Coordinates of C-alpha atoms in Angstrom, one line a residue:
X25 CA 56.6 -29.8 -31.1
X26 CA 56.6 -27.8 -28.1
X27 CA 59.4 -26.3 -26.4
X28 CA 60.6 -27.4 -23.2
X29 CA 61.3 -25.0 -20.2
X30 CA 63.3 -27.5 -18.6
X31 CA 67.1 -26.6 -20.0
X32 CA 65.8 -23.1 -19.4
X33 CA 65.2 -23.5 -15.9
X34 CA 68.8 -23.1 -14.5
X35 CA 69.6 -20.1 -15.9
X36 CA 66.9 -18.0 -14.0
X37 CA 68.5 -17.3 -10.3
X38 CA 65.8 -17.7 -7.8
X39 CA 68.2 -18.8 -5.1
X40 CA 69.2 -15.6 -3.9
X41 CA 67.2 -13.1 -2.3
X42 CA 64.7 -15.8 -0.5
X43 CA 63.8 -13.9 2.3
X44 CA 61.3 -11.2 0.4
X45 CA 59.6 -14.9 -1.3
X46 CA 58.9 -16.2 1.7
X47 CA 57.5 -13.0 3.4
X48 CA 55.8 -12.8 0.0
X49 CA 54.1 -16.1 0.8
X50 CA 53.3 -15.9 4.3
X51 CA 51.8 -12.6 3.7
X52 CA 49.7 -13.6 0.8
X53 CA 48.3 -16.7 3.0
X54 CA 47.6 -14.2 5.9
X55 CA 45.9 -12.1 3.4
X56 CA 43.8 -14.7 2.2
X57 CA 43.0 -16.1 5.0
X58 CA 41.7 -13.4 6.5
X59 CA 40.0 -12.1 3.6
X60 CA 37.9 -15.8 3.1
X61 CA 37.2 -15.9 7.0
X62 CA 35.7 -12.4 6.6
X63 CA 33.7 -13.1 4.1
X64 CA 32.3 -16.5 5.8
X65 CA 31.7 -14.3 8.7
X66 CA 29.9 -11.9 6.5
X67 CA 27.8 -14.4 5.6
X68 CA 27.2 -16.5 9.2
X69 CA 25.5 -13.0 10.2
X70 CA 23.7 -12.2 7.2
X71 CA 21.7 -16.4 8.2
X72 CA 21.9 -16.0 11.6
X73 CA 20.4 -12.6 11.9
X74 CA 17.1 -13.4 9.9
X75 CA 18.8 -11.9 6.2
X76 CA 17.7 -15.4 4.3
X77 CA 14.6 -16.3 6.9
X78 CA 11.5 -15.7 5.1
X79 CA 8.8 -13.7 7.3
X80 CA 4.8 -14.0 6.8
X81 CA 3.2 -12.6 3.5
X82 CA 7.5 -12.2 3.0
X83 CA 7.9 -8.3 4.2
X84 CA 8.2 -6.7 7.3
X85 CA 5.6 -4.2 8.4
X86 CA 7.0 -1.6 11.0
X87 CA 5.5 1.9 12.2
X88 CA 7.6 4.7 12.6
X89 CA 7.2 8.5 13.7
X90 CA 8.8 11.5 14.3
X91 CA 10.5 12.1 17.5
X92 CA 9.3 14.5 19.9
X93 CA 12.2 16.8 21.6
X94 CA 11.8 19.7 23.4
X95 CA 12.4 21.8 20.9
X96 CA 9.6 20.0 19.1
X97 CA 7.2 20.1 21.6
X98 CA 3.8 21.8 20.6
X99 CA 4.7 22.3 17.5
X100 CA 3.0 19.8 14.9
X101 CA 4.4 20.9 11.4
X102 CA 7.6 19.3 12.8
X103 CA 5.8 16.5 14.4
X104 CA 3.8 15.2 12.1
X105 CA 4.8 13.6 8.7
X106 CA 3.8 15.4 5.1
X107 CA 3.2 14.3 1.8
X108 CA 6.5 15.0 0.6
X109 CA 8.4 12.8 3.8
X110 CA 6.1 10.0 2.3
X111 CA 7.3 10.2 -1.2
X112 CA 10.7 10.5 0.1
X113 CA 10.0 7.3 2.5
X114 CA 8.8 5.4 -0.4
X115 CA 10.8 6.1 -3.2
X116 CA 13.7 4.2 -1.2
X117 CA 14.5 1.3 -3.1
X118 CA 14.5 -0.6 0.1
X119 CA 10.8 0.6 1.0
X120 CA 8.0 -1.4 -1.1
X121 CA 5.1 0.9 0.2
X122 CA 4.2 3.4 3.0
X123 CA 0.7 4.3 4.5
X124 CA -0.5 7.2 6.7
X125 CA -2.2 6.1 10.1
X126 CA -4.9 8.8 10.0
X127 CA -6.3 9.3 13.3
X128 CA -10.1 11.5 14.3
X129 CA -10.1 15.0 14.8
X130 CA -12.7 15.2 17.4
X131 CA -13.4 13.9 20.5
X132 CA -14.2 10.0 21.3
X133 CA -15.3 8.0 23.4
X134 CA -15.7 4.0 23.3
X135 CA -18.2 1.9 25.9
X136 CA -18.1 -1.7 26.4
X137 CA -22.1 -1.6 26.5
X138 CA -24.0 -3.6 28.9
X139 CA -21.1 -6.8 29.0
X140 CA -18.4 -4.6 29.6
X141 CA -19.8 -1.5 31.3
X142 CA -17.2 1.1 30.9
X143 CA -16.6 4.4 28.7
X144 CA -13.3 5.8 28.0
X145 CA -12.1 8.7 25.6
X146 CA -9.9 6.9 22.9
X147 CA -8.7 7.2 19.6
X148 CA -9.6 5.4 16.0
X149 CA -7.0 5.3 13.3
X150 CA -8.0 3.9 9.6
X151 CA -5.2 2.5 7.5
X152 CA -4.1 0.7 3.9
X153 CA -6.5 -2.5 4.3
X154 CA -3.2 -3.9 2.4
X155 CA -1.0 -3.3 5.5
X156 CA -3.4 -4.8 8.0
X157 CA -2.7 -8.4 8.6
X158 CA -6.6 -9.6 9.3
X159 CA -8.8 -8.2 7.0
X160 CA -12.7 -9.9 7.1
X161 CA -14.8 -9.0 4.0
X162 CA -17.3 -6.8 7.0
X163 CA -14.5 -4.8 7.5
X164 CA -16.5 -2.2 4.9
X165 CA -18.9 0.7 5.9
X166 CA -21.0 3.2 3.9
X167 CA -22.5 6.6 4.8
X168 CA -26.0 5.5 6.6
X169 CA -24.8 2.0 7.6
X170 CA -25.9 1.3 11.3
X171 CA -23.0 -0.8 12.4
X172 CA -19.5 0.3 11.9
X173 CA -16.8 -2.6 11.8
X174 CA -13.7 -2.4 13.7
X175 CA -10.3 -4.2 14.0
X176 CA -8.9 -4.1 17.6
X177 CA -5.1 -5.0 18.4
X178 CA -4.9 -8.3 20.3
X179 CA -2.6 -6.6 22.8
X180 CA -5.5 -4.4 24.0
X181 CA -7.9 -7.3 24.5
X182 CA -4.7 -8.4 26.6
X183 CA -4.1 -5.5 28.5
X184 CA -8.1 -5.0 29.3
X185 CA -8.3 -8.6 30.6
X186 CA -5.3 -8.0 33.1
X187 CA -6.7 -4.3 34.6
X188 CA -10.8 -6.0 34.4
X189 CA -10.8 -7.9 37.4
X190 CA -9.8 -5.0 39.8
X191 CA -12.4 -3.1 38.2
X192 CA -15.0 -5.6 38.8
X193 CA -15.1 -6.3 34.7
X194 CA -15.3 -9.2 33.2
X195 CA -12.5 -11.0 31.2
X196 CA -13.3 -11.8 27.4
X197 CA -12.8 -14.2 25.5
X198 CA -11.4 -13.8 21.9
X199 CA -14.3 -14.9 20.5
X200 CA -16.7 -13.0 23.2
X201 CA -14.8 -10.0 22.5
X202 CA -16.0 -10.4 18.5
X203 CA -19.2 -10.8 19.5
X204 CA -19.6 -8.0 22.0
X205 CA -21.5 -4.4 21.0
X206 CA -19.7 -1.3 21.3
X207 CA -21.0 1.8 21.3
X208 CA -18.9 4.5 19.2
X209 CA -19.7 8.4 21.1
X210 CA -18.5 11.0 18.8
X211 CA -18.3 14.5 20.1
X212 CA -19.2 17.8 17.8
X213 CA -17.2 20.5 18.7
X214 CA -20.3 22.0 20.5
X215 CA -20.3 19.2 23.2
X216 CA -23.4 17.4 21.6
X217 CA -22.5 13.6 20.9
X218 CA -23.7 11.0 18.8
X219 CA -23.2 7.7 19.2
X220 CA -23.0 4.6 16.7
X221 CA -22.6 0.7 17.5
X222 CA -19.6 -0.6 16.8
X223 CA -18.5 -4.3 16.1
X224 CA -14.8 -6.2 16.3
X225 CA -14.5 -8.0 12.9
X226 CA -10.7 -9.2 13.8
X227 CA -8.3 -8.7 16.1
X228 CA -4.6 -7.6 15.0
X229 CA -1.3 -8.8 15.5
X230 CA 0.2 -6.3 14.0
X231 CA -1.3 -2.9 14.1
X232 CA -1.6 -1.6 17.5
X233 CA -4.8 0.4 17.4
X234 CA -8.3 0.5 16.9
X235 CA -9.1 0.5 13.2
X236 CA -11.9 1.3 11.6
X237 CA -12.6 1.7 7.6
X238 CA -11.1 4.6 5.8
X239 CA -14.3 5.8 4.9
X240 CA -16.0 5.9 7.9
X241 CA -13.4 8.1 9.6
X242 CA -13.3 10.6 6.3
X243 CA -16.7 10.9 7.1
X244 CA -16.3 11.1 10.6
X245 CA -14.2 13.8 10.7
X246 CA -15.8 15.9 8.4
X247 CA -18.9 15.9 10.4
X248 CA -17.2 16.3 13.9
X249 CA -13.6 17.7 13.5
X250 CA -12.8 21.5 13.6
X251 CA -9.9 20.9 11.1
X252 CA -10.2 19.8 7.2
X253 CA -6.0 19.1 7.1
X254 CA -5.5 15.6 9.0
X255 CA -1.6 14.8 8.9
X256 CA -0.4 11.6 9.9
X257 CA 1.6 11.3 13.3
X258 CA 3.0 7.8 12.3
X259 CA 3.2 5.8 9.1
X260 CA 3.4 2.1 8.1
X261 CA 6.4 0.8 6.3
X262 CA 6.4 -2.2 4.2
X263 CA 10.1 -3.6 3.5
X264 CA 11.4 -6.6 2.8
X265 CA 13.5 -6.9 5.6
X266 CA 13.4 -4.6 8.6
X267 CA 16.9 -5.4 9.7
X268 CA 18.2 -3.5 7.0
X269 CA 21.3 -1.6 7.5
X270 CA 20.5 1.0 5.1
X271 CA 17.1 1.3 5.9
X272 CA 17.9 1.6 9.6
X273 CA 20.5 4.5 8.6
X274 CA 17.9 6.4 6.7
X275 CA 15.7 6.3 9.8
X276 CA 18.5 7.1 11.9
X277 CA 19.7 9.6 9.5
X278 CA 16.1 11.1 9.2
X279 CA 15.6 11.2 13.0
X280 CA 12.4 8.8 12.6
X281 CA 11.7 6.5 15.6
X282 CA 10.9 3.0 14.8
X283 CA 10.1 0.3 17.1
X284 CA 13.9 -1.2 18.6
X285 CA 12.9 -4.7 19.3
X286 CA 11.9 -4.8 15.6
X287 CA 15.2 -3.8 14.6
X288 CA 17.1 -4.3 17.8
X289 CA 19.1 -7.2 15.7
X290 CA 19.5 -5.6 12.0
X291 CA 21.3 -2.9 14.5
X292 CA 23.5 -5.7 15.9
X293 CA 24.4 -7.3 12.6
X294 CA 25.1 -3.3 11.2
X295 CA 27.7 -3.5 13.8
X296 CA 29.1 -7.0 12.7
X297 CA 28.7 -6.6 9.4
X298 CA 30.8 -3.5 9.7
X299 CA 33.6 -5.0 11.6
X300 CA 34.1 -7.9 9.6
X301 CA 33.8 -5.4 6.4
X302 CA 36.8 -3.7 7.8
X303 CA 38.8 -7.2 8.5
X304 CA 37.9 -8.4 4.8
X305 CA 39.2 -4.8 3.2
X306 CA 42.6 -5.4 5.4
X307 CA 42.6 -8.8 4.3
X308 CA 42.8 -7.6 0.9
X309 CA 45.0 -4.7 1.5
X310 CA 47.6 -7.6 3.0
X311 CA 46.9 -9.8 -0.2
X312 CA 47.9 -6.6 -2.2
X313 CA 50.9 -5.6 -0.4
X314 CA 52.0 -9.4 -0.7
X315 CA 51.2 -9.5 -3.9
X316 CA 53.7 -6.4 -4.7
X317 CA 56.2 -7.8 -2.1
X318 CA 56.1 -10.7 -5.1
X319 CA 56.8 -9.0 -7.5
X320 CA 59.9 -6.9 -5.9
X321 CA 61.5 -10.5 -5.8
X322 CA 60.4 -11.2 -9.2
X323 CA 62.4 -7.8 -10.4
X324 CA 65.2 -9.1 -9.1
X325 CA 65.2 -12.2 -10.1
X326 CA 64.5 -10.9 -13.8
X327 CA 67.7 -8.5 -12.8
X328 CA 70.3 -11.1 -12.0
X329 CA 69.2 -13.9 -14.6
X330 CA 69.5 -10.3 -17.6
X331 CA 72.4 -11.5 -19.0
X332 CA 70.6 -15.2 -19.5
X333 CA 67.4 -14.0 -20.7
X334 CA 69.1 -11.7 -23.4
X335 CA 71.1 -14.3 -24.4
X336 CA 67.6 -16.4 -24.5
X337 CA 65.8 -13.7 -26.5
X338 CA 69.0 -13.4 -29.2
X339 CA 68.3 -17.3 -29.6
X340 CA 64.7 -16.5 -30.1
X341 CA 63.0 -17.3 -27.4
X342 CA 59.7 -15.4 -27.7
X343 CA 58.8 -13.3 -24.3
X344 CA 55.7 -14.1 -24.4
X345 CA 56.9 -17.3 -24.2
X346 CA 59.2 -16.7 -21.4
X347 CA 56.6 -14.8 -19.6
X348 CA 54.3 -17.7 -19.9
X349 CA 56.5 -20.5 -18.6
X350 CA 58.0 -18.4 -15.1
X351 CA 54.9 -17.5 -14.1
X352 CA 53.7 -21.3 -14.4
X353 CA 56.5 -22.0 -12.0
X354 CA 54.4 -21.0 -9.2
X355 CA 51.1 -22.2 -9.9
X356 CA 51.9 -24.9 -7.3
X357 CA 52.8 -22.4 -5.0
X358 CA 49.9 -20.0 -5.6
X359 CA 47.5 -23.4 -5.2
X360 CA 49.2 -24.5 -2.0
X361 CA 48.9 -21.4 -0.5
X362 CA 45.5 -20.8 -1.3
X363 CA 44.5 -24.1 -0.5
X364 CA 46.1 -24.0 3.2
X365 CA 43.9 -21.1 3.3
X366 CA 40.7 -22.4 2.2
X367 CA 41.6 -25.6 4.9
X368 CA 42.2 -23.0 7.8
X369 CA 38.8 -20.9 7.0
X370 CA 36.9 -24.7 6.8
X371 CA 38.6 -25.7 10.1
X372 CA 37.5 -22.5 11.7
X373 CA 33.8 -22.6 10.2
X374 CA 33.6 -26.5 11.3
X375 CA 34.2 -25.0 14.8
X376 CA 32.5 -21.8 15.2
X377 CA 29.2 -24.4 13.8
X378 CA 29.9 -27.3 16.1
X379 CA 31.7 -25.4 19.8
X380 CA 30.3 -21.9 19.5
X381 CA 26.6 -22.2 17.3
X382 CA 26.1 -25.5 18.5
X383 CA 25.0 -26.9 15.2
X384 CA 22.2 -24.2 14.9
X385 CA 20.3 -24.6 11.2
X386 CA 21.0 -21.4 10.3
X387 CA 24.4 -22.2 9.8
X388 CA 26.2 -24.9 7.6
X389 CA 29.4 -26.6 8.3
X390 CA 31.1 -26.2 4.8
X391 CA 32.2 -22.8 3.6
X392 CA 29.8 -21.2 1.6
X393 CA 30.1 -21.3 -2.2
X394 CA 31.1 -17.6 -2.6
X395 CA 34.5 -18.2 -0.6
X396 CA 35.2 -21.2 -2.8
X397 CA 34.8 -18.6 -5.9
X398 CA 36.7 -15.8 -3.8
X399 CA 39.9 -18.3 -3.4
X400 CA 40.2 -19.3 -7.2
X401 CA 39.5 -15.6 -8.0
X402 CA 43.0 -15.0 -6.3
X403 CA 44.8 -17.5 -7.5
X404 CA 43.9 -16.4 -11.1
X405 CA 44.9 -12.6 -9.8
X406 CA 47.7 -13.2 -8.7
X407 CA 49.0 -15.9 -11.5
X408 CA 48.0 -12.6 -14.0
X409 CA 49.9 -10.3 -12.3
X410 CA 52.8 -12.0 -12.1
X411 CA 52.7 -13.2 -15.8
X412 CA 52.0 -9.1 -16.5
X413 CA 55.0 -7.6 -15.0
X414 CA 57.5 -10.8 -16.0
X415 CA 56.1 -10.0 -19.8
X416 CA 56.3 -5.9 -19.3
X417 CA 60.7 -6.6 -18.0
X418 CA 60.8 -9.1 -20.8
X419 CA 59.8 -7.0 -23.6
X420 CA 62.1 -3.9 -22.1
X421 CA 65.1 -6.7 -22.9
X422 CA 64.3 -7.1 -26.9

């Protein structure tokens, strides 16, 4: 038959000293309070700010590059990237693969051809066919191969249709564009050119160049370049998610510039996430100190009731025992408090959803399932601690 802690009850004296319990309470529902609203917070930003939305092929493809100072000016070792800053890139856990944008070594020219009738010196780049969001099976070329494919960003189509017309060009249509004949001019270092036709396979969202196949441009600047060392003045990152805050402070840390309206909002929710960070370490920090104001009052309850609990323990009342039944007298309290706390954060989430987010879909109106875990977490800590120090004053009695 179990033994009842009700005759027990009145000989522990809990009425005195009720000023540090309440504090102790108050304190502990601040704490949590703040701690749970934190985390919820935490979490609003991570859905808001793209952390859950998935993106196409699921990564994030972004181009970075050195910046130029100065100090840097003219001198290319510290401008352009090396085989080591590549390793280093994509050895980052939060890196899943890197690619050099290799550009020509010699001179270039590109021509329109008899549609668009226009020459201008330009650049060709070759690049990872894995990185490169449009890739047709054309898009291949071989040494003696009369026509050399190419893949032109959509924003230079763009950008040549709005200057055409006050050049007396013609605008082009997408699919006019893939049909049109280039003409490729490369330069030998001599001044004597050669000059290769040149066809758009796809146009790019995402790379903003003109690419042509790796192999073309190996070959291309073996036979015309001056140089037999070609570095890479920017690289392509694949990640999973751009907006990540440690992958932004590498490239911060690293002095790497990276495109801001990429990142612009993983920069944002760095800055949230690290404010609300902070308010969730208070949080705890109050639950602690409340937590320790507890057990102060605890002490002294244990202190005054002495003479009662020896006399308990000569009867043979285990400690263990003892320990057991006090700190079950304020399960109901621990509950209540954490559950006023868990009713405030809902509250508060119900109306940062509903009169600040206006019901976006990012968002949802309950608390997320972590807080719910957090709050039972505490009420568990704080039951154990109690029953801990109760059974550490006990046992110094026997």
């Amino acid at each position: 038959m179990a033994v009842s802690f009700q005759p027990v009850k009145p000989l522990l004296q809990t009425g005195t000293n009720t000023a540090s319990r309440w504090f102790s309470y108050a304190g502990l529902g601040i704490g949590v309070l703040l701690l749970l609203c934190s985390i919820q917070m935490y979490i609003n930003i991570q859905q808001l700010l793209g952390g859950n939305t998935p993106r196409k092929d699921g990564y994030d493809f972004i181009s970075i590059s050195r910046t130029i100072t100065n100090e840097t000016m003219g001198q290319l070792d510290k401008n352009l990237f090396t085989t080591a800053d590549m390793q280093e890139l994509a050895s980052k856990p939060f890196v899943e693969g890197v690619s050099p944008l290799l550009a020509n070594n010699f001179r270039f020219q590109i021509s329109g051809g008899s549609i668009a009738p226009f020459v201008s010196d330009f650049f060709v780049e070759s690049l990872d066919d894995s990185f490169i969001d449009t890739v047709p099976t054309s898009f291949t070329w071989h040494a003696g191969d009369g026509v050399v494919p190419i893949i032109v960003s959509s924003d230079f189509l763009e950008i040549y249709n709005v200057f055409a017309p006050g050049y007396g060009l013609p605008q082009i249509s997408e699919a006019t564009a893939t049909q049109l004949g280039l003409q490729l001019i490369c330069y030998h270092p001599d001044g004597t050119r050669e000059t290769f036709r040149g066809r758009i396979v796809a146009l790019s969202d995402r790379i903003n160049s003109i690419i042509v196949p790796k192999s073309f441009l190996d070959w291309a600047n073996n036979r015309f370049g001056t140089t037999k060392e070609i570095r890479a003045s920017r690289l392509y990152v694949k990640t999973k998610d751009a907006n990540n805050p440690d992958f932004l402070s590498f490239l911060q840390q690293k002095q790497y510039k990276v495109n801001k309206d990429k990142t612009k909002f993983g920069r944002v929710k760095q800055v949230l996430q690290g404010i609300f960070s902070g308010l969730g370490i208070f949080g705890l920090m109050v639950v602690v100190l409340a937590l320790m104001l507890f057990s102060f009052y605890l002490q002294l309850m244990i202190a005054r009731s002495k003479d009662n609990l020896q006399l308990l323990l000569m009867l043979g009342y285990s400690p263990n025992w003892l320990s057991k039944n006090v700190s079950r007298r304020f399960i109901p309290v621990y509950l209540l408090i954490v559950l006023l706390a868990v009713a405030f954060a809902q509250g508060m989430q119900w109306a940062f959803h509903h009169f600040v987010m206006f019901d976006r879909e990012e968002l949802s109106t309950p608390l997320h399932w972590s807080v719910f875990v957090i709050a039972v977490f505490l009420v568990i800590l704080s039951l154990i601690t109690n029953y801990r120090m109760v059974k550490k004053l006990l046992y110094k009695m026997v």
